[in-house]
PDB file of C-alpha atoms in Angstrom:
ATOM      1  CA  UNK A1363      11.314   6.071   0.161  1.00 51.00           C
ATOM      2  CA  UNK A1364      13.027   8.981  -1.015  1.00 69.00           C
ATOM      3  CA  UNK A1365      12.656   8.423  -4.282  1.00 92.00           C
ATOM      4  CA  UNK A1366       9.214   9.240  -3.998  1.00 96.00           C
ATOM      5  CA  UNK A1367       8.050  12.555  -3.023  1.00 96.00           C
ATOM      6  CA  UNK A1368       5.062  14.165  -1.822  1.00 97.00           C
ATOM      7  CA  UNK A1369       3.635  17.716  -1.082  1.00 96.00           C
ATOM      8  CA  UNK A1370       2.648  19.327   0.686  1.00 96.00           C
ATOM      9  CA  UNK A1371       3.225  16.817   4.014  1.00 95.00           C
ATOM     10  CA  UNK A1372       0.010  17.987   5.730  1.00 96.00           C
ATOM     11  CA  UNK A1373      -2.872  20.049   4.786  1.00 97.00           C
ATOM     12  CA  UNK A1374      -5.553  21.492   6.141  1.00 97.00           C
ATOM     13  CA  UNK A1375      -8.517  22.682   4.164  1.00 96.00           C
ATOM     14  CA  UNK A1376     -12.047  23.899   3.861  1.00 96.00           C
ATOM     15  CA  UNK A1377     -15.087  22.477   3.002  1.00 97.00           C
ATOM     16  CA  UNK A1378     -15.582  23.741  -0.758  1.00 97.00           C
ATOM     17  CA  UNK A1379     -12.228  24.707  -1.103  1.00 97.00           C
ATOM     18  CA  UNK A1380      -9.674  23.470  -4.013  1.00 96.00           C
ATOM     19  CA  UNK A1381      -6.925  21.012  -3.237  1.00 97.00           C
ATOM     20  CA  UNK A1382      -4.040  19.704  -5.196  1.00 97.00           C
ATOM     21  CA  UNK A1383      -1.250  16.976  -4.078  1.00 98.00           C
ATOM     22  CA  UNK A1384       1.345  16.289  -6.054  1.00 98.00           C
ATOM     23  CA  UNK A1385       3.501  13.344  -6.258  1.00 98.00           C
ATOM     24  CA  UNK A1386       7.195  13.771  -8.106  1.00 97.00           C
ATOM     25  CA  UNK A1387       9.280  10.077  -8.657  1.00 97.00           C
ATOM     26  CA  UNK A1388      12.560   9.493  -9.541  1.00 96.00           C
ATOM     27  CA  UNK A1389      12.928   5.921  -9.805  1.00 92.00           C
ATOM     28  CA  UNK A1390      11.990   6.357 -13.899  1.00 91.00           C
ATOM     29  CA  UNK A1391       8.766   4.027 -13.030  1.00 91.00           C
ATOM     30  CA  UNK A1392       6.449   3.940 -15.762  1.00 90.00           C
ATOM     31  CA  UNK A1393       3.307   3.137 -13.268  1.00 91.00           C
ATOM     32  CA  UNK A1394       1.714   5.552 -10.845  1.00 94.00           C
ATOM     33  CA  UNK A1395      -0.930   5.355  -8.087  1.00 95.00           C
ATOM     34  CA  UNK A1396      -2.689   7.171  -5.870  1.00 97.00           C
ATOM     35  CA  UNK A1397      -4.149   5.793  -2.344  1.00 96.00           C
ATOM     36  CA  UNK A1398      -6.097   7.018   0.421  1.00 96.00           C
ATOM     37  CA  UNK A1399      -5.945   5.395   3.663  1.00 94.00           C
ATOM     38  CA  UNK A1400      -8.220   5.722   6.529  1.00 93.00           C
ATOM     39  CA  UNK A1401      -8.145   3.569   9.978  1.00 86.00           C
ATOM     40  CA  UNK A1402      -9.487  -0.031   9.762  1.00 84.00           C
ATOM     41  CA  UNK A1403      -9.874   0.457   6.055  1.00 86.00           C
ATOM     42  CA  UNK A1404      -6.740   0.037   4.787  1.00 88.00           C
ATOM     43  CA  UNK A1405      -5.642   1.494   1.288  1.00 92.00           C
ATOM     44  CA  UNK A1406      -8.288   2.077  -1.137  1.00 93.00           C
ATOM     45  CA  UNK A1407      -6.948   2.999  -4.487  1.00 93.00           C
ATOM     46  CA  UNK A1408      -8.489   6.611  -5.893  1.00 96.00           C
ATOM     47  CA  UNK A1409      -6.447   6.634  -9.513  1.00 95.00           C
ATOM     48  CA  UNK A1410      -3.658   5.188 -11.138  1.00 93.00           C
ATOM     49  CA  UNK A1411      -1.679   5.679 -14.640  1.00 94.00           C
ATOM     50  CA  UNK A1412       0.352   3.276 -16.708  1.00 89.00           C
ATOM     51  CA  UNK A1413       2.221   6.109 -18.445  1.00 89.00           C
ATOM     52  CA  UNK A1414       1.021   9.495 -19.438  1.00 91.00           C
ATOM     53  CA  UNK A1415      -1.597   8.837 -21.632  1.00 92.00           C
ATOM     54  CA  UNK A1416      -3.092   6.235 -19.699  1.00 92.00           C
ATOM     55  CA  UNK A1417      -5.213   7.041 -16.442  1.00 95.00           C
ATOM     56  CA  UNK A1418      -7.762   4.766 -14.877  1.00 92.00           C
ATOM     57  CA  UNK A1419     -10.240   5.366 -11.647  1.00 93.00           C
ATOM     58  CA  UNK A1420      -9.838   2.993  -8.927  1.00 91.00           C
ATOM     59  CA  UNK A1421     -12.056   1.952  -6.761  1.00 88.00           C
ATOM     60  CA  UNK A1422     -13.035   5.329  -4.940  1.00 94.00           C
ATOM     61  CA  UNK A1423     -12.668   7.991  -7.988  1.00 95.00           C
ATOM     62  CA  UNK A1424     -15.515   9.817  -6.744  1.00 95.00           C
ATOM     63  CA  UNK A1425     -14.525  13.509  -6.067  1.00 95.00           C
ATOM     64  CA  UNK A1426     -11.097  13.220  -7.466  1.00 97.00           C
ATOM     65  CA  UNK A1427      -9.002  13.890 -10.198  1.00 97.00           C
ATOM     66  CA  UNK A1428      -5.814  13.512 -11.509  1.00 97.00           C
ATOM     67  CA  UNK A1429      -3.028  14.815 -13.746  1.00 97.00           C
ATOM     68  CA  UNK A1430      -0.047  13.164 -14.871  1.00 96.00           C
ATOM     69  CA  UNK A1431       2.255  16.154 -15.939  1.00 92.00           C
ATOM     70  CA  UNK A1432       5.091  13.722 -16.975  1.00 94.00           C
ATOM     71  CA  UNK A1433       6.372  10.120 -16.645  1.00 94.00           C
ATOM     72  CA  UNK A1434       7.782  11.739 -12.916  1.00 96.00           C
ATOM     73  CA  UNK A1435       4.574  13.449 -11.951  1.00 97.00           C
ATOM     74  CA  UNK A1436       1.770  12.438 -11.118  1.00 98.00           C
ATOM     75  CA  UNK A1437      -0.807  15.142  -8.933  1.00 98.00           C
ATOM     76  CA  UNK A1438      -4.323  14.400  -7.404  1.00 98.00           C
ATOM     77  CA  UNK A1439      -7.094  17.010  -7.033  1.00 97.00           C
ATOM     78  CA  UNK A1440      -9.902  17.691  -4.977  1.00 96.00           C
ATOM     79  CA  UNK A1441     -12.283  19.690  -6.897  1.00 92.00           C
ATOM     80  CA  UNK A1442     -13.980  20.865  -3.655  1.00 96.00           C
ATOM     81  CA  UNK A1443     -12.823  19.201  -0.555  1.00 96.00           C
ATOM     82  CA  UNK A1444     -15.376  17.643   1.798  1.00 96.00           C
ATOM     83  CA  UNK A1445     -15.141  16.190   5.385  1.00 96.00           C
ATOM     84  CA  UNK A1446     -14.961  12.539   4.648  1.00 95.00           C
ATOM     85  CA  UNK A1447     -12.345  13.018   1.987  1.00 97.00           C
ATOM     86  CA  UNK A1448      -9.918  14.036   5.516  1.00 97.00           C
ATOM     87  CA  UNK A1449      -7.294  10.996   5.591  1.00 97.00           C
ATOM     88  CA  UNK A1450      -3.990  10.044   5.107  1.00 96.00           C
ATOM     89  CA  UNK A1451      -2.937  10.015   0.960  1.00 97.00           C
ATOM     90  CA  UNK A1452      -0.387   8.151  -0.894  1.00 96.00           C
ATOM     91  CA  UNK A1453       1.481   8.332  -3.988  1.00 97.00           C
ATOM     92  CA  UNK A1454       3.169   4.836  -5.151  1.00 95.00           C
ATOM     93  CA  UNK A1455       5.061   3.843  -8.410  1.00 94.00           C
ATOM     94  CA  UNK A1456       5.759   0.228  -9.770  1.00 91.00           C
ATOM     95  CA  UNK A1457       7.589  -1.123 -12.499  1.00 84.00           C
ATOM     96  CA  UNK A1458       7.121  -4.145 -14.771  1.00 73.00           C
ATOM     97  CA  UNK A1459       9.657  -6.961 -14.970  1.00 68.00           C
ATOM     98  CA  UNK A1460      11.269  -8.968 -12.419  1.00 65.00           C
ATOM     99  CA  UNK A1461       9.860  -6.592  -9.961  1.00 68.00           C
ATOM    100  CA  UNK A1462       6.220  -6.961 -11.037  1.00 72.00           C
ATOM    101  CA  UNK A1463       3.517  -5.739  -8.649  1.00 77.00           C
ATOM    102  CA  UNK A1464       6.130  -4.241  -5.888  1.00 88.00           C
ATOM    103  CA  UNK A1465       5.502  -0.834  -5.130  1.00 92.00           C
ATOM    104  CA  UNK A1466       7.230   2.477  -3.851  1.00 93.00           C
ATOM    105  CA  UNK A1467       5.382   4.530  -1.745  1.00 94.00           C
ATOM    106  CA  UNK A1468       5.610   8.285  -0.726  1.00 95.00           C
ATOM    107  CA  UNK A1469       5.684   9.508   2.723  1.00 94.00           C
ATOM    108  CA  UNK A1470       2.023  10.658   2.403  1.00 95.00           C
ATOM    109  CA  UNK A1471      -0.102  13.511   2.712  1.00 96.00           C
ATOM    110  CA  UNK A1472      -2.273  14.120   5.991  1.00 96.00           C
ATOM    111  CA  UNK A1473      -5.272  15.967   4.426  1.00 97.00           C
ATOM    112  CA  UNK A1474      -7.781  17.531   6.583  1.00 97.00           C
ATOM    113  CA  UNK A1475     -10.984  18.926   5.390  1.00 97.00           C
ATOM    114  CA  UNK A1476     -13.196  21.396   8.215  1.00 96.00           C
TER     115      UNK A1476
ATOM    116  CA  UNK E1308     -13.646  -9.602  -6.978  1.00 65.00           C
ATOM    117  CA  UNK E1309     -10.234  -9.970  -5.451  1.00 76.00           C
ATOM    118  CA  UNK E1310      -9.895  -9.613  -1.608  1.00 87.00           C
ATOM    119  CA  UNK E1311      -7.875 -10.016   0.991  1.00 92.00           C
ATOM    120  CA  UNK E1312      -8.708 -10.506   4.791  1.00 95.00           C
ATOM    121  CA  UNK E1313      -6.267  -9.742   7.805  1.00 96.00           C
ATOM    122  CA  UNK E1314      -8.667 -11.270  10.683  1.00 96.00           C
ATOM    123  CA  UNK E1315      -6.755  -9.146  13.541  1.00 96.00           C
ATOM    124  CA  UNK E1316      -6.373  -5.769  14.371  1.00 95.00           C
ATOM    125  CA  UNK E1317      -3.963  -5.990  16.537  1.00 97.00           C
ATOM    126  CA  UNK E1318      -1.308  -8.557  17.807  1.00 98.00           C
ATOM    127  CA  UNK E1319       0.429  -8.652  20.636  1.00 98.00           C
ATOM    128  CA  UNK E1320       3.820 -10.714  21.227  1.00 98.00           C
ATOM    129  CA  UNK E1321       6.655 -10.498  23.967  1.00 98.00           C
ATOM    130  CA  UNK E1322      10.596 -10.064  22.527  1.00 98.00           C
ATOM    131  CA  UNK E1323      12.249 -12.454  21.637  1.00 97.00           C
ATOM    132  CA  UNK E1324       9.055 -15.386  20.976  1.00 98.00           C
ATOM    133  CA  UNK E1325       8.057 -16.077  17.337  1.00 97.00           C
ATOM    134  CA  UNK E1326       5.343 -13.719  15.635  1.00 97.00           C
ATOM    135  CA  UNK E1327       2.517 -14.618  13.418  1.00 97.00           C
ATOM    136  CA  UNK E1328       0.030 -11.871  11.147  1.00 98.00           C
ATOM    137  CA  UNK E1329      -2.451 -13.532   9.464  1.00 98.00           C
ATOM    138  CA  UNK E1330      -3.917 -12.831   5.964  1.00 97.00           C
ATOM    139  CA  UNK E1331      -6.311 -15.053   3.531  1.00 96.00           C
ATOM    140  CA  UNK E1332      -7.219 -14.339   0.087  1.00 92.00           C
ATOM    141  CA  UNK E1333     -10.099 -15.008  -2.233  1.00 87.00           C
ATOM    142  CA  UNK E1334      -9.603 -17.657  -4.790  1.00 78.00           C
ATOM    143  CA  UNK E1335      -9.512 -16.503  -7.962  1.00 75.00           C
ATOM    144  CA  UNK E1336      -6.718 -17.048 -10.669  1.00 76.00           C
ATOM    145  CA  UNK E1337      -3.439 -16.906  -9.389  1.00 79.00           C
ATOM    146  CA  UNK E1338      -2.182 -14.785  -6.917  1.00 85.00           C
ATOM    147  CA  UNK E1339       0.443 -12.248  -6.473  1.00 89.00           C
ATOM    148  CA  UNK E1340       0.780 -11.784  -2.860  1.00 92.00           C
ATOM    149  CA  UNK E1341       2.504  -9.295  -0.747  1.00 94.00           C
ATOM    150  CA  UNK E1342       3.319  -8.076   2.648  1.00 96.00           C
ATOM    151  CA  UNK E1343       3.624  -4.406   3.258  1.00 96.00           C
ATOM    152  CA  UNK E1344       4.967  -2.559   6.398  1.00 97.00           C
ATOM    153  CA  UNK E1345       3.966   0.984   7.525  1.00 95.00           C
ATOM    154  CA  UNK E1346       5.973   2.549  10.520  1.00 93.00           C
ATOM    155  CA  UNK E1347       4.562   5.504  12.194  1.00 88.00           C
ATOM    156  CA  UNK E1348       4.503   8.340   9.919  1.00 84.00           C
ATOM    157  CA  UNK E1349       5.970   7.042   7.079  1.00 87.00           C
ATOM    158  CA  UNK E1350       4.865   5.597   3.896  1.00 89.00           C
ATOM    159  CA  UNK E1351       4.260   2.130   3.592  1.00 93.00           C
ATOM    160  CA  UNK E1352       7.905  -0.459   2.738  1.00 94.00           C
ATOM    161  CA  UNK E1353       7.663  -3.914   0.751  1.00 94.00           C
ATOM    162  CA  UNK E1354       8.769  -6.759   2.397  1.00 96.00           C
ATOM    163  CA  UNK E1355       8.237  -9.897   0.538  1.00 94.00           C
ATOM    164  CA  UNK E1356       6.221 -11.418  -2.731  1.00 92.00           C
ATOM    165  CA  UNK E1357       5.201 -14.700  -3.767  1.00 92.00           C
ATOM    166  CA  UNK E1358       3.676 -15.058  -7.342  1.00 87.00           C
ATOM    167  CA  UNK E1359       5.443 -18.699  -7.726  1.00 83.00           C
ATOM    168  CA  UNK E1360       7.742 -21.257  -7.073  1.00 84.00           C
ATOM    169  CA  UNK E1361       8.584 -22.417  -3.291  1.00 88.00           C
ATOM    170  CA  UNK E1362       5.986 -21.338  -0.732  1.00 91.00           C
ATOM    171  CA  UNK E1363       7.995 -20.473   1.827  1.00 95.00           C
ATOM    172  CA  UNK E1364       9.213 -16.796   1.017  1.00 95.00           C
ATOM    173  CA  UNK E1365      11.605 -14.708   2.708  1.00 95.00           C
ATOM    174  CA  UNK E1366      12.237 -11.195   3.059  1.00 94.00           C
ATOM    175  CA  UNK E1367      13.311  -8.298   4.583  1.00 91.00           C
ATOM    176  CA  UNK E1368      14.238  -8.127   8.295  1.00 92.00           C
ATOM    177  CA  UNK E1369      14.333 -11.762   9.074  1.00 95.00           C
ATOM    178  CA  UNK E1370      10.568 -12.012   7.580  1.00 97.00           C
ATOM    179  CA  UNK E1371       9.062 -14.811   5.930  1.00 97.00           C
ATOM    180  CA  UNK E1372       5.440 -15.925   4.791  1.00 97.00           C
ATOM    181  CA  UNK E1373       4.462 -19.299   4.202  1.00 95.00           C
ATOM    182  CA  UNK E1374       2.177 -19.561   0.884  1.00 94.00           C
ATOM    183  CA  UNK E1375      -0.702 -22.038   1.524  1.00 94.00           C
ATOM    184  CA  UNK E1376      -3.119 -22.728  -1.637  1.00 91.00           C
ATOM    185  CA  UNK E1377      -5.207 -25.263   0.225  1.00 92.00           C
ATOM    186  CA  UNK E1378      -6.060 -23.238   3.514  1.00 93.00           C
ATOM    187  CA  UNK E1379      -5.826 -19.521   1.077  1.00 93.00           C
ATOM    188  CA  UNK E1380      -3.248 -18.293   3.259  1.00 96.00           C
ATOM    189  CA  UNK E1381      -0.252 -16.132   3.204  1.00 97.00           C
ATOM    190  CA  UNK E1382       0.500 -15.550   7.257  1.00 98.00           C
ATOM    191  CA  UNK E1383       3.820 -13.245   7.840  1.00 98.00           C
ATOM    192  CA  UNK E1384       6.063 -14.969  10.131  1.00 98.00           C
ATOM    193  CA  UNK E1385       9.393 -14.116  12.445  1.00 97.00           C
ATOM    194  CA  UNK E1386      11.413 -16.712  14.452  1.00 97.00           C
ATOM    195  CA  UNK E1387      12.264 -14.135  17.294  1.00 97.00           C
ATOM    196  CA  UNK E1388       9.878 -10.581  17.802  1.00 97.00           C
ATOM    197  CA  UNK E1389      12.495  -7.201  17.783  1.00 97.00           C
ATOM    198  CA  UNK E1390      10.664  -4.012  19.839  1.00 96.00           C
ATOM    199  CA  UNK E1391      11.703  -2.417  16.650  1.00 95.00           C
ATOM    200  CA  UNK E1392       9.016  -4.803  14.673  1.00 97.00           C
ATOM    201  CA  UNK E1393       6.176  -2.677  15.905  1.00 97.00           C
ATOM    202  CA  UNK E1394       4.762  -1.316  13.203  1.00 97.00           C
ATOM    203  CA  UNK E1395       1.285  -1.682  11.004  1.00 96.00           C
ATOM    204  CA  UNK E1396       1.544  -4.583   8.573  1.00 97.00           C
ATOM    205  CA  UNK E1397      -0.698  -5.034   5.537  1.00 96.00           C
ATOM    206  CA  UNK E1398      -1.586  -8.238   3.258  1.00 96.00           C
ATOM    207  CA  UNK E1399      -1.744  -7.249  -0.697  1.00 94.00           C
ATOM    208  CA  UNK E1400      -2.733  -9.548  -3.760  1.00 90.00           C
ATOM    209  CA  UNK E1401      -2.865  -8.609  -7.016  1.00 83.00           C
ATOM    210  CA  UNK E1402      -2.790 -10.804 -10.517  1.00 70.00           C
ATOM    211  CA  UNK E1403      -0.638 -11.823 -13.632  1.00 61.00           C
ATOM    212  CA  UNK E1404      -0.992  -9.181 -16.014  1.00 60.00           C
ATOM    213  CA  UNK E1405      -2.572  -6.569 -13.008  1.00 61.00           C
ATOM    214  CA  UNK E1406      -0.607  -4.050 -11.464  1.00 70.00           C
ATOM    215  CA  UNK E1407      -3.212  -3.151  -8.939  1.00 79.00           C
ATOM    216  CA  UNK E1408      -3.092  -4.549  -5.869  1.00 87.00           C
ATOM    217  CA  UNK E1409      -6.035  -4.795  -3.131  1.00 89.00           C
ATOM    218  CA  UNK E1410      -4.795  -3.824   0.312  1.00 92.00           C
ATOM    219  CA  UNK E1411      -6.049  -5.807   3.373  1.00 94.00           C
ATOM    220  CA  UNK E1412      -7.123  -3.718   6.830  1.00 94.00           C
ATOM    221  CA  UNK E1413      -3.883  -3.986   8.185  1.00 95.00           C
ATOM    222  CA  UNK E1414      -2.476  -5.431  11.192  1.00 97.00           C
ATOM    223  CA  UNK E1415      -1.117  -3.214  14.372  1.00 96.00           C
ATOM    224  CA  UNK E1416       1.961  -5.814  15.604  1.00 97.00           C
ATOM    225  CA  UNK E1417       3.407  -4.445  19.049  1.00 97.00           C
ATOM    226  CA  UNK E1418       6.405  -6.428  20.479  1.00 97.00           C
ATOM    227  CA  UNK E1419       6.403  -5.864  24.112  1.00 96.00           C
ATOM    228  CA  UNK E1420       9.795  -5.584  25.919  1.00 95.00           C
TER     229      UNK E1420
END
């Protein structure tokens, strides 16, 4: 969706080494989210935020952090970037209202960690 | 805990025959369900939602999933498989009042010529 934007597209890193995605919507969502997915796991949800104030861990927080800038922006960091944090990453948005619990995801983020 | 289970990893159907992708959920309140697609190298697309009302549900691309409280299913159907249908497809639940939603494994669908 094009609405929802993500860089960089791919990434590749070092172990130790400092990583930031970022995530930009314009569909004026309130609600932000940020996924991982690896093969045969499906999407495991790392953060998300219900406006700017608001930021909760999700189920795999560990080693991550995240920034909402603005109601548009929302970025996820890797303090220092390990293998098993290589995978594919997702940025999503939602609304509330009629379309309750639909989300909007990003093209995604192929991280790779050597 | 919510959960939801997608039982295979792959499924395989000629084009042109009906399709099936299975998912179950846990019991526990009242669902939201969902069916997600992901083509290759691209994010993933909604396709339908039931959180009430008739259980049949249709959605994008000719899709429709069948909400079934007794058996805890939610199983994606098509009447007639398109090539173009090959893609990953995921199961999602969440809850009233819950904005996050619990993915499933997925499900690779290929629709053989």
């Amino acid at each position: 969706d094009a609405d929802v934007t993500q860089t960089p597209r791919n990434r590749i890193t070092k172990t130790g080494k400092r990583i930031m995605l970022e995530c930009s919507q314009t569909k004026g969502h309130d609600r932000m989210y940020w996924y991982r997915q690896d093969p045969g796991l499906g999407l495991r949800l790392i953060y998300y935020s219900f406006d700017v104030k608001d930021i909760n861990k999700g189920e795999i927080s560990d080693g991550y952090s995240v920034s909402r800038q603005a109601q548009a922006k929302f970025s996820l960091s890797l303090e220092s970037a390990i293998p098993n944090q290589t995978a594919l990453y997702f940025c999503a948005t939602s609304d509330h209202g009629p379309s309750e619990g639909v989300q909007y995801f990003g093209p995604g983020t192929r991280l790779t960690v050597t | 805990a919510q959960s939801v289970a997608q039982p295979e990893d792959q499924v395989n159907v000629a084009e042109g025959n009906p399709l099936t992708v299975k998912c179950t959920y846990s019991v526990s309140g009242n669902p939201y369900l969902f069916w997600y697609v992901q083509y290759p190298n691209r994010g993933l697309q909604f396709l339908l939602k039931y959180i009430t009302g008739d259980n049949l549900v249709k959605g994008s691309y000719g899709f429709e999933a069948e909400f079934n409280k007794s058996q805890t299913s939610f199983h994606l159907k098509k009447p007639s498989a398109l090539v173009s249908d090959s893609a990953l497809y995921f199961c999602a639940r969440g809850g009233a009042g819950s904005y996050q939603l619990t993915f499933g494994k997925g499900t690779k669908l290929s629709v053989i010529p």
